[in-house]
Every structure is written in C-alpha cells, then in structure tokens.
Short mmCIF file of C-alpha atoms in Angstrom, two decimals:
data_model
loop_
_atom_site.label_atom_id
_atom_site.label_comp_id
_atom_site.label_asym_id
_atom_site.label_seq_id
_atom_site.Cartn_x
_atom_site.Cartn_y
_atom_site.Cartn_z
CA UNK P 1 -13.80 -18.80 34.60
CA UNK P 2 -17.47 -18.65 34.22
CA UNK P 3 -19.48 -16.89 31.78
CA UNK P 4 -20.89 -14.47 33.94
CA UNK P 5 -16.92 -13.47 35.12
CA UNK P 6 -15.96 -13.40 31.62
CA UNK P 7 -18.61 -11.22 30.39
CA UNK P 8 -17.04 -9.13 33.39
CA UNK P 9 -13.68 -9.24 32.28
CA UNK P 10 -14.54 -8.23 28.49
CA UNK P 11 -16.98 -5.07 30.28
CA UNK P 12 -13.75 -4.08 32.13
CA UNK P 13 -11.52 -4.22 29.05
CA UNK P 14 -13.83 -2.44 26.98
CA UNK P 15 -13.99 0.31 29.67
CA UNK P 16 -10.57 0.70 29.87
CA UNK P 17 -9.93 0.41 26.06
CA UNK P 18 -12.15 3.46 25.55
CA UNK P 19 -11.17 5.66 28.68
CA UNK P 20 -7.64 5.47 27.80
CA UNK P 21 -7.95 6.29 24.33
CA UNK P 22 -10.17 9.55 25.38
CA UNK P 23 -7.31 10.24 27.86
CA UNK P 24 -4.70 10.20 25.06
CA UNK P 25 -6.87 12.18 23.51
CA UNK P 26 -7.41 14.91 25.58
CA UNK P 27 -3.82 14.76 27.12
CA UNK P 28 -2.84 15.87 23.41
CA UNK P 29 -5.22 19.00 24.02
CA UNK P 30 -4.04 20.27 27.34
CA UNK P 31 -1.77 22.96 27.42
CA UNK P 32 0.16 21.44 29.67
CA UNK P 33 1.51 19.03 27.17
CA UNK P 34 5.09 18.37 29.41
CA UNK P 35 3.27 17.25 32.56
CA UNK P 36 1.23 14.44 30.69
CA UNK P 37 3.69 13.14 28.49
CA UNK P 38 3.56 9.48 29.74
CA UNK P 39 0.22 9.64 29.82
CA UNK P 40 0.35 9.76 26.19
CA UNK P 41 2.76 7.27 26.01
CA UNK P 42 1.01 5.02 28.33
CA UNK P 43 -2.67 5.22 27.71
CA UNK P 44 -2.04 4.61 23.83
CA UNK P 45 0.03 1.26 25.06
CA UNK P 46 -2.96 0.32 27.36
CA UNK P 47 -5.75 0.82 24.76
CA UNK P 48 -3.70 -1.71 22.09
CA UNK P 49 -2.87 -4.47 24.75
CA UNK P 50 -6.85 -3.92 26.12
CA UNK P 51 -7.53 -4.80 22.68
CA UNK P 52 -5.60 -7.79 22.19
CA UNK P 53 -6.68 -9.33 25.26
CA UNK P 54 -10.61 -8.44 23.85
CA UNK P 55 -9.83 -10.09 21.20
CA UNK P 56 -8.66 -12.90 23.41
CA UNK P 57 -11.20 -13.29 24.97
CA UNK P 58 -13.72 -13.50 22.45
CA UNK P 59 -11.78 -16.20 20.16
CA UNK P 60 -11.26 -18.49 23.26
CA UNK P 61 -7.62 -17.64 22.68
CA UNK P 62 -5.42 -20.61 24.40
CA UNK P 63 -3.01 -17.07 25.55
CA UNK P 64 -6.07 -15.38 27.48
CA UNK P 65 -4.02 -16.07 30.79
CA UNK P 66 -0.52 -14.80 29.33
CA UNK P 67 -2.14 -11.49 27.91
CA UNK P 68 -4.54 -11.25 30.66
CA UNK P 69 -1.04 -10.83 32.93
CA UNK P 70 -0.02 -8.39 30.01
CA UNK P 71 -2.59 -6.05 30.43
CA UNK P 72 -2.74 -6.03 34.17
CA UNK P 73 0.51 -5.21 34.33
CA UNK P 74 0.24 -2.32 31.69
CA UNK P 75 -2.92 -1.21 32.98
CA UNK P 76 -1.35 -1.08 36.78
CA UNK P 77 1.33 1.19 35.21
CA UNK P 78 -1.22 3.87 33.25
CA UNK P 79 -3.30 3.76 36.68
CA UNK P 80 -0.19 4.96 38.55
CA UNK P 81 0.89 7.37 35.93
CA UNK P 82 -2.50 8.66 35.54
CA UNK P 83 -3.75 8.82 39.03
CA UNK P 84 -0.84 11.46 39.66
CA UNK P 85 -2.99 14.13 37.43
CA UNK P 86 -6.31 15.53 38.49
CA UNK P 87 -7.93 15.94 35.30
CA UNK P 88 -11.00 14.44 35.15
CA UNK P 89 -9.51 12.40 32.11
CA UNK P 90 -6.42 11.26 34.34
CA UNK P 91 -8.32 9.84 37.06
CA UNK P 92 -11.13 8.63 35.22
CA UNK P 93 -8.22 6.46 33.36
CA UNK P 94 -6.82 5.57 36.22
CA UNK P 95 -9.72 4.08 37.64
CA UNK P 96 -10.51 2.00 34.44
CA UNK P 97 -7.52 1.00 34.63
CA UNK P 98 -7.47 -0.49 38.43
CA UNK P 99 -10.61 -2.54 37.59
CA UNK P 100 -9.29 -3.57 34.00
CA UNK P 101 -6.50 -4.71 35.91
CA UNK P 102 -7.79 -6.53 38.94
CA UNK P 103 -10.12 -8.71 36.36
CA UNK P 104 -7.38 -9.36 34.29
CA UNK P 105 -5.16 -10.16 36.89
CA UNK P 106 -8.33 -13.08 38.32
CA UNK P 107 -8.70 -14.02 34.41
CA UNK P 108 -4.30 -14.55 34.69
CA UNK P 109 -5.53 -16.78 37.67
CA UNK P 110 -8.06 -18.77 37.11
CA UNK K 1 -1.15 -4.99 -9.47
CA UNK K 2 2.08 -7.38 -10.09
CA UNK K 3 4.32 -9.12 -7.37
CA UNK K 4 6.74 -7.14 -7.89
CA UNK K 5 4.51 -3.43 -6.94
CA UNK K 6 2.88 -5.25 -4.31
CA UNK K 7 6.27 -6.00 -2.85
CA UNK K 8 7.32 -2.46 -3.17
CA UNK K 9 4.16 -1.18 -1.69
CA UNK K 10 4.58 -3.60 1.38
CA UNK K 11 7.99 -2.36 2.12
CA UNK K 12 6.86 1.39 1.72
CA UNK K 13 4.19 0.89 4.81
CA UNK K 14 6.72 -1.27 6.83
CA UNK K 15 9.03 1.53 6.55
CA UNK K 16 5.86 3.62 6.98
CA UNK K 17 5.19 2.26 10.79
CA UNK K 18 8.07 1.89 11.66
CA UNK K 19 8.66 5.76 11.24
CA UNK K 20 5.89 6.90 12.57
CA UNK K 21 6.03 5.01 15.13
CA UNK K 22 9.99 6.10 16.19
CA UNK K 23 8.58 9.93 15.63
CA UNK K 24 5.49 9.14 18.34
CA UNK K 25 8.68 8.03 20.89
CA UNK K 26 10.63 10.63 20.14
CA UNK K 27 8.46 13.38 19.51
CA UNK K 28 7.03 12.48 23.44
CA UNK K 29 10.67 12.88 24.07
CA UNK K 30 10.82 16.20 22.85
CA UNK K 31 11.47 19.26 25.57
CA UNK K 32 8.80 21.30 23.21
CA UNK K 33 6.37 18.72 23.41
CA UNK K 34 3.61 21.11 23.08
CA UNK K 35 4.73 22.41 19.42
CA UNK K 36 4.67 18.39 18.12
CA UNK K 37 1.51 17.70 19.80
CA UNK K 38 0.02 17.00 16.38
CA UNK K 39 2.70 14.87 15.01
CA UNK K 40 2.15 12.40 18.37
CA UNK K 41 -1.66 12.50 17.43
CA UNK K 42 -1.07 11.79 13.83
CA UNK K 43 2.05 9.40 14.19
CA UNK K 44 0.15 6.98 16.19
CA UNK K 45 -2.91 7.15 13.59
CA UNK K 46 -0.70 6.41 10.59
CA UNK K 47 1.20 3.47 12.50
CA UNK K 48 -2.05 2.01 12.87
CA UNK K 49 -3.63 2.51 9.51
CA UNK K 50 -0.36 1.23 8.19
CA UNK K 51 -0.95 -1.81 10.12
CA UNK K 52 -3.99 -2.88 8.83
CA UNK K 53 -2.88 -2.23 5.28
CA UNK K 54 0.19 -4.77 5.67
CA UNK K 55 -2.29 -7.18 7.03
CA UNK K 56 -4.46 -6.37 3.90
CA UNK K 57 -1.89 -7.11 1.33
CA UNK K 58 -0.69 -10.33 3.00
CA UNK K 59 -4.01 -11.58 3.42
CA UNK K 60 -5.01 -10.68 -0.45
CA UNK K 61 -7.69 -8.83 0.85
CA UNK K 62 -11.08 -7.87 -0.94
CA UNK K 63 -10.61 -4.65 0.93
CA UNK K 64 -6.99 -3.20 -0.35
CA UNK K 65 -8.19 -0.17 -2.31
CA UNK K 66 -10.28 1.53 -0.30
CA UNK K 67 -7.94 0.69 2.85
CA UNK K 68 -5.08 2.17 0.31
CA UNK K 69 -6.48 5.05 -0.14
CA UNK K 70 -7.41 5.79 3.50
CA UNK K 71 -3.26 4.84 3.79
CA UNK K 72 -2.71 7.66 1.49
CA UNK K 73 -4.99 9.63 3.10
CA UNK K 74 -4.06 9.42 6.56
CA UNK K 75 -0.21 9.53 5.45
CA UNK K 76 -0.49 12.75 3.53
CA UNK K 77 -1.80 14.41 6.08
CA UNK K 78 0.87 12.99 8.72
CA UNK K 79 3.62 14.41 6.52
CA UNK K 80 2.72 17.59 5.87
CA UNK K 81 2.86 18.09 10.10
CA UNK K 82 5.96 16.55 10.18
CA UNK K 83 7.43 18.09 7.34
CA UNK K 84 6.81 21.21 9.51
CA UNK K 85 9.12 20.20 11.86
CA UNK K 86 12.96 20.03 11.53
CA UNK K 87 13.66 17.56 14.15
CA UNK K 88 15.19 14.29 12.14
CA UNK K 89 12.75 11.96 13.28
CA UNK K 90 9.85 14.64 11.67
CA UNK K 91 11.59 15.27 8.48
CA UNK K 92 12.55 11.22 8.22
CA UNK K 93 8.78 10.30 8.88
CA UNK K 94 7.88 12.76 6.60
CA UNK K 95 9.67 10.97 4.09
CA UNK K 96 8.95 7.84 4.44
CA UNK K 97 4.81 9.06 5.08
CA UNK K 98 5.01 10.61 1.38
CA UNK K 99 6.23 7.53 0.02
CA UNK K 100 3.85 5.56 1.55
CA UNK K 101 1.43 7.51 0.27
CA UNK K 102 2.15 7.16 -3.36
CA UNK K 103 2.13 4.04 -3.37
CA UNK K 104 -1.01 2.98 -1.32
CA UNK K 105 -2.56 5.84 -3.98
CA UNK K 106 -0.99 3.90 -6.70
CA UNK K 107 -2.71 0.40 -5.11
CA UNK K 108 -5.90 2.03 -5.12
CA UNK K 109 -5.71 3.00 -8.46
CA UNK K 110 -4.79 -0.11 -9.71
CA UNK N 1 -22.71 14.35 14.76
CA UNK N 2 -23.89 14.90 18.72
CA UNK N 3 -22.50 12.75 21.50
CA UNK N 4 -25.66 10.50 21.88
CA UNK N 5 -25.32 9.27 18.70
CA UNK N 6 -21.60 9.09 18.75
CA UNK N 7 -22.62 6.76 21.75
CA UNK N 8 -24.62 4.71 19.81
CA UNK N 9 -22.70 4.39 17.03
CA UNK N 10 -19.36 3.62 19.30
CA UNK N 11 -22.09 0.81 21.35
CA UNK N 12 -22.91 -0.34 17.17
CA UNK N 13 -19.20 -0.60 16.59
CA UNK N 14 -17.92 -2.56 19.93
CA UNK N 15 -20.96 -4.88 19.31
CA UNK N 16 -20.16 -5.75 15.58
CA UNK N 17 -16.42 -6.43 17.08
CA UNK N 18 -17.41 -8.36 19.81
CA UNK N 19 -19.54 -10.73 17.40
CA UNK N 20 -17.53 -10.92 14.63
CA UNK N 21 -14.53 -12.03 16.67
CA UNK N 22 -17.27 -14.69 18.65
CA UNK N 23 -18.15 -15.99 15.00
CA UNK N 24 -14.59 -16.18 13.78
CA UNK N 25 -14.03 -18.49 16.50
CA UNK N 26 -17.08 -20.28 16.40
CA UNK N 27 -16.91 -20.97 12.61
CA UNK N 28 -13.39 -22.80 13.08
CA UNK N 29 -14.97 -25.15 15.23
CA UNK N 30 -17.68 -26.03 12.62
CA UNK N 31 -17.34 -29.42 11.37
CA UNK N 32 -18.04 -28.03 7.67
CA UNK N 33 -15.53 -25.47 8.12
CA UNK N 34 -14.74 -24.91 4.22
CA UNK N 35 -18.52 -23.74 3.70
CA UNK N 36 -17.93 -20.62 6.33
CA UNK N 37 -14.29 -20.04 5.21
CA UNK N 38 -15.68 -16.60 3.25
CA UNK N 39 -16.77 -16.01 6.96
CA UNK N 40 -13.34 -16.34 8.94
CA UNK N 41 -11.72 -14.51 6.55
CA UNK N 42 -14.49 -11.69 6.96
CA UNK N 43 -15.07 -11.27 10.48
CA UNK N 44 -11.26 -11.23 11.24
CA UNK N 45 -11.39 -8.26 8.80
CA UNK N 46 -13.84 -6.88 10.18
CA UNK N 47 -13.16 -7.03 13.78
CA UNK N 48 -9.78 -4.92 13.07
CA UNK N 49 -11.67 -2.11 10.99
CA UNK N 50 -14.15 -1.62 13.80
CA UNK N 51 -10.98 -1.43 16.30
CA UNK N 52 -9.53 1.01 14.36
CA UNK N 53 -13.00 3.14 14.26
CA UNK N 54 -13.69 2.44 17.67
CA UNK N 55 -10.31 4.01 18.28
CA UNK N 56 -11.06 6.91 15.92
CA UNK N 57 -14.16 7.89 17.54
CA UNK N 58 -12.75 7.92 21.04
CA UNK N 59 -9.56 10.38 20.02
CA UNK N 60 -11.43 12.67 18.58
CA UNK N 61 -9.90 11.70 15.05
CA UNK N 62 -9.75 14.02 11.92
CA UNK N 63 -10.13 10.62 9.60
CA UNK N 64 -13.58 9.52 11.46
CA UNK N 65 -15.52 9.82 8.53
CA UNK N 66 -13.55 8.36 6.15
CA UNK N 67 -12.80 4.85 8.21
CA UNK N 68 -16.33 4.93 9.02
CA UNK N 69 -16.97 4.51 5.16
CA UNK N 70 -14.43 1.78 5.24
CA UNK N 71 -16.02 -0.05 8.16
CA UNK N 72 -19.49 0.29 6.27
CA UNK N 73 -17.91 -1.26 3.60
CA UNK N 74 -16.90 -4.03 4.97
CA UNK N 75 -19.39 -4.88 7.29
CA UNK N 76 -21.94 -4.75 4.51
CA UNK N 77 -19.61 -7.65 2.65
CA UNK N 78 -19.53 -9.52 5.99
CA UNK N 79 -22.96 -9.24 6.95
CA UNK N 80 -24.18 -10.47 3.06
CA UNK N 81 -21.77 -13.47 3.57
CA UNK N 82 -22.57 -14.38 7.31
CA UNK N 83 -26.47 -14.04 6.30
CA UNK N 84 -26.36 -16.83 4.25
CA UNK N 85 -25.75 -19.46 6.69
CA UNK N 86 -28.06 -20.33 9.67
CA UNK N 87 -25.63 -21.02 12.32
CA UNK N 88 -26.79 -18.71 15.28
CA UNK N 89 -23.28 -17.21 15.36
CA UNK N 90 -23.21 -16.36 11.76
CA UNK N 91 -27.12 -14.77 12.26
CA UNK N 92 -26.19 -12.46 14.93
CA UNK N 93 -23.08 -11.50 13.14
CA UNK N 94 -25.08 -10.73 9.97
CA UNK N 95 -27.32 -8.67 12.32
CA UNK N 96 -24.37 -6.78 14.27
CA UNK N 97 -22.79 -6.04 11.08
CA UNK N 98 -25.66 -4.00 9.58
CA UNK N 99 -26.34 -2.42 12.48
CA UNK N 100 -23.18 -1.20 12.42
CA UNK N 101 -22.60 -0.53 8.80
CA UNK N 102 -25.70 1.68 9.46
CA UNK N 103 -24.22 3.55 12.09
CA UNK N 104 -21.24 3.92 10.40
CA UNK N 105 -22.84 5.20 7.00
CA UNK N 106 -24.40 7.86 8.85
CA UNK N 107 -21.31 9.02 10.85
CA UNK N 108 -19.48 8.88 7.07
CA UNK N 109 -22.37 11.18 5.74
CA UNK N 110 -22.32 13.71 8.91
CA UNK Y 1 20.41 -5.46 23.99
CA UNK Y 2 22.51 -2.76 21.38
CA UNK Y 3 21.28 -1.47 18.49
CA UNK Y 4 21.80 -4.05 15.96
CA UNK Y 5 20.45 -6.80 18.40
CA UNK Y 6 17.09 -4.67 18.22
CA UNK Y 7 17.01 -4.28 14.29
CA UNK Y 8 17.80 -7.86 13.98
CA UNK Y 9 14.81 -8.93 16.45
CA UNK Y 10 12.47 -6.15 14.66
CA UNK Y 11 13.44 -7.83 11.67
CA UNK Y 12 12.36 -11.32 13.22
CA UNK Y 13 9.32 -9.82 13.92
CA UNK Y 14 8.50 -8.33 10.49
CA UNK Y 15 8.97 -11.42 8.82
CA UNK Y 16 6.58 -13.67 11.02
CA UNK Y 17 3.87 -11.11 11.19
CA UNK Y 18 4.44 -10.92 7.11
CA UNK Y 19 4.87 -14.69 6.81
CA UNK Y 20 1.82 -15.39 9.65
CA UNK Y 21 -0.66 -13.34 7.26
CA UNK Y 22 0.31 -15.03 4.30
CA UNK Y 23 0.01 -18.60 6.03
CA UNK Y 24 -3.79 -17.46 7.18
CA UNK Y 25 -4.40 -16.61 3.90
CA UNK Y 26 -3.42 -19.42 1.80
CA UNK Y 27 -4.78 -21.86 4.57
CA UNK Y 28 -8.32 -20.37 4.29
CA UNK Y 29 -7.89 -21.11 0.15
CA UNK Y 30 -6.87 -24.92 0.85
CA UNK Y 31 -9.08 -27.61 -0.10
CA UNK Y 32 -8.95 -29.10 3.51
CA UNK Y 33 -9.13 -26.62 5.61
CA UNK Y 34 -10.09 -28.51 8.32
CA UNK Y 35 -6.76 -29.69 8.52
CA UNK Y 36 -5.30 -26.77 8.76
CA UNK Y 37 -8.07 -24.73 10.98
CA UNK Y 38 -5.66 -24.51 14.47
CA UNK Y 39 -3.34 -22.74 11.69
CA UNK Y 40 -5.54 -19.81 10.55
CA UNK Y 41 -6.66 -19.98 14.72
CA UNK Y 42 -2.86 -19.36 15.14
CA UNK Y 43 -1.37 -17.21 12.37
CA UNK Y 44 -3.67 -14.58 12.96
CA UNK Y 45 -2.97 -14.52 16.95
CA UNK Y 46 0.41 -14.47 15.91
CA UNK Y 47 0.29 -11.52 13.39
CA UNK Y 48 -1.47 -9.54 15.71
CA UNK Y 49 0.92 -10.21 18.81
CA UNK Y 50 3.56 -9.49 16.34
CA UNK Y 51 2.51 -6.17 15.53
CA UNK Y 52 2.24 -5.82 19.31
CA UNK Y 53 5.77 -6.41 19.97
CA UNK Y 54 6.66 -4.37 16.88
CA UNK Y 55 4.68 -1.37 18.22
CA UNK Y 56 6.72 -2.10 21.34
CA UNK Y 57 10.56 -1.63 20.22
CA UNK Y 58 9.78 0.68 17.94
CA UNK Y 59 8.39 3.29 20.83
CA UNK Y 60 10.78 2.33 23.35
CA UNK Y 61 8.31 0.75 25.00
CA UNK Y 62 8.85 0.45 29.22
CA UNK Y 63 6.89 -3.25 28.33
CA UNK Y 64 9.28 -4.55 25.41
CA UNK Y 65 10.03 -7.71 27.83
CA UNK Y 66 6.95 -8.87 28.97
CA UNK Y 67 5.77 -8.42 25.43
CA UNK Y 68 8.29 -9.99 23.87
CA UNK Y 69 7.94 -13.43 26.07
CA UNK Y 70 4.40 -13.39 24.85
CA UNK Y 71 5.49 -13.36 21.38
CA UNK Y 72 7.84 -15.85 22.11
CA UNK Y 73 5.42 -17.91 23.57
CA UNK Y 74 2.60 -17.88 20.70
CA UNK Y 75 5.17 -17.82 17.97
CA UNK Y 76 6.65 -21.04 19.58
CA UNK Y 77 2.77 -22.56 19.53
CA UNK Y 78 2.67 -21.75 15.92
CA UNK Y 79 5.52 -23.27 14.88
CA UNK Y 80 4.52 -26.52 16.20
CA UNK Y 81 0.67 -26.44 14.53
CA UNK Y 82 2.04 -25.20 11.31
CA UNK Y 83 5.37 -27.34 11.63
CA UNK Y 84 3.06 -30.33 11.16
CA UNK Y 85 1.70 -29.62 7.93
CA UNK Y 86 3.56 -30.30 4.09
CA UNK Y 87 2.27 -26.98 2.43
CA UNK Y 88 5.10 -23.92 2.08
CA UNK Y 89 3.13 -21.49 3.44
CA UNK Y 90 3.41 -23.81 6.46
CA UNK Y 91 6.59 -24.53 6.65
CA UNK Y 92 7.81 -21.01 5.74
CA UNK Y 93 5.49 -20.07 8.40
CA UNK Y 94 7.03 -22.58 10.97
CA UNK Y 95 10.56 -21.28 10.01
CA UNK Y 96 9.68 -17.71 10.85
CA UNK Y 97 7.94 -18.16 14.05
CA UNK Y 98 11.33 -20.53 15.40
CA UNK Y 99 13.55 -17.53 14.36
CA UNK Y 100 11.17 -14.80 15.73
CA UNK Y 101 10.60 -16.71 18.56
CA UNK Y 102 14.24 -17.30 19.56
CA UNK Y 103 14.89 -13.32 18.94
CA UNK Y 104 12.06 -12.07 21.17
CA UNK Y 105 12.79 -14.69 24.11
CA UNK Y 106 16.34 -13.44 23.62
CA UNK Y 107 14.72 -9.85 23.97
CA UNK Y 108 12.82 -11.12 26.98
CA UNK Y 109 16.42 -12.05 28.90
CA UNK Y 110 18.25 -8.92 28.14
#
C-alpha cells in the first residue's frame, strides 16, 4: 500500500475506534438496555481490535495483513448488529464500521 | 517492593481481569441487564486498567505507582457496584476487585 | 470541560499515540539503537496510556481525570527523553507529547 | 473445546503475555541491543495480541478463533526471533510462545 492509502486506513480505524466506544457508551445509557446488549458486547470488541491494528499500522507491524482481516471481520459484525438500531449512535457505528472494514479488508489485500 | 510482593501483586490483577472481565460476559447475559448496567461499564474499565498494570510490573516500569494507585482506584470503585449485586459473577468480581485493590494501594505505597 | 475542548484534547491524545508508536518503530531501526533505548521503552508506554485515555474520554468515564494525570505524567517523561535526540521522529514525538501532556493537565485540573 | 481445555489455553496465554513483557524488558537493558531489537519489535506485539486473545475467552467472545490463529501466528514468529538468542529471558520467552502457540492454534481448530 501507499502512503496516501495508509494514512486512509489509520483515518478509518481511528473513526471507528472512537464511534464504537461512544456507542458502548451510550448503549449503557439507554433505557432500553435488553435491545442493545450486543451492541455492548460488540462495539467494546471492535474498539480493542481497531486499536491493535492502529497500532499495527504505525509500527510497520509484519501482522498488518492478519489483523487487518481481524478487524474487518469484527467490524462487519458490529456494522450488522448495529445497523439493526436507529439510534443515532447505532447507525453512526455502523457506518464507521463499513468503511473501517472495507479499508481493512484492501490493507488484508494488498 | 520484594519479588516475592511483586509476585503476589501480579497474580491479584491477573485474577483481577480475568473477573471482571467474566462479570462484563455475564452480566450482558443477564435478563435484568438494565439493573447491572454499571457493573458492564465498570467491568470493562477495570479489565483494562488491570491490563496495563500487568504490563507495568513486567516491564519494571518507571510508572507503577501512580498506575497502582489508579488500579486501586478504578477497582474500588468496581467493587462496591458489584458488591451490590448478588449474582456470583458480581459478588466473585467483587472479591477479587478488593483484593486487587489492596495490593496495587500497597505498590503505590511502597 | 466543554466538548470543543474535549475535541481537542481527544485530537492531542490520538496524535501523541500515533507518534509515539511511529517513533517506537523508527528508533528500532536506528543503527545506534542503545542511545534511544530510554525512548522505546517510553513511547510504547506511552502509546498504551493515551489508548486507555482516548478510551476514557469517548465513554464518558468517571476516572477521566485521574488517567489524564497519569498520561501527563508520562508524556512529560517521554517528551524530556525524546527531546534530547535530534532524530526527526524523536522531535515530533517530544512535540506531540507536550502537547498532549498539556491537554491532559488541563482535563486533570477541570 | 470443554472447560479445562479453555483454562489450560488461558493459562498458555497468561504466561507468554507475562513472559513476552519480561523478555522486552530485559532486552531493552542488554548491552547489545541491537542484537536483540526484532525481540523487543516482537515481545511487545506479542503481549499485546495476548491480552487480545485473553480478553477474548474470557468474554465468550463470538471471535475467540480468528483471534486465537493470530496469536498463534505471532507467538510462532516470536519464538523463532527469540529462539535464536542465548539469554533466559529469551529462551524462557521462546518456550512460552511454542506452548501458547500450540494451545491457541488448537483453540483455532475446535
């Protein structure tokens, strides 16, 4: 990958590290607690593997590709769980998550 | 601090995580998810601070006192909500938060 | 604290952990690696305390204040050590790191 | 995999993260550390994945596979760079990545 798509990849992560951990957050504050319990689950699963692969990424890790796959395929997950809720947090989460997972599904494949 | 307390300490936050972080599963699990909302927040925070205390001890870091005593801090606080609770997986992390507690209070005192 | 400068201080924190984790790499590929050990061992340090405030500021945690104080803390020590040696990694390290010790001082003292 | 199969591979994984951190630290206190500077690279990717996969079985984690090839993967890695050097923090090191790596790809097929 080139710089320019890395520097992508990491803005991606980074967007999707944050927006899931305000999702968690906020999931914990609706009354609704029940309905958004794998949300919970998920999002806080999604921020830690978004942070691995940051870190990744900026130590030239020789695993970028392995936890690249990782995190698309934890990220596809949250998008799906969180795209069923119409909470502003919920789908702003699950879009993070589609783009956090389409670059680090290129980054798996490049 | 001597080997020996160090070794004690470390074990205290492995048991530490690993409690919290089987309370964060099962609380989610919980049909009254809504009443141990506060344990999943705190649960997850305490697994984490726990981990970068373990890292801190093995790595002899300049930094094990004052990341002690947030330890204690954050682990205090995690077993008084789940000493609330009489679900075992509260009342075990409870436990095993309060110990934790002492003795990353204990490190930082040292 | 308002959300603007929870903003900034969230955009201080992902920049310090971006950096440090680009000079933690960087100095294991110096030929004179012994003279930035101090620094490896720093900005690995480092990068995990800001991912655990980053994380804290985005859930809305009830220990924000006190890991900011940490994360001051330790990106002082880094940026003192990183200052001293004129690789461009270690300078802009140096430079994230007060930045965000700053920002972190001041979300401490809220 | 039954219960005791997961304790056992939770204690794999306790040991290398423990035994990973220790091996960064002494390597970063060695005379030539340029010798050893793909084993600090290493041992910290390694703790950190560790903690990962930790995180993982402890939750009941929908991922525990995927994660636990990765670990498997840079454990394996690991073992070689640090099997190559004399030191005990190596070799220990070595030892416990082989043992935690066998236990997670054994995780990974179940």
């Amino acid at each position: 990958m080139d710089r320019e798509s890395i520097e992508e990849t990491i803005s991606a992560i980074i967007d999707c590290m944050r927006t899931s951990n305000h999702c968690f957050s906020k999931s914990l504050q609706e009354e609704d607690v029940l309905m958004v319990k794998e949300c919970i689950r998920l999002t806080r699963e999604c921020a830690d593997v978004c942070a691995l692969a940051l870190n990744a990424l900026e130590t030239d890790s020789a695993f970028a590709k392995p936890i690249g796959a990782l995190c698309a395929q934890v990220c596809d997950t949250c998008a799906v769980e969180c795209g069923r809720h119409q909470m502003d947090h919920c789908q702003q989460c699950a879009e993070a998550c589609l783009r956090c997972a389409e670059a680090c599904r290129n980054l798996a494949a490049a």
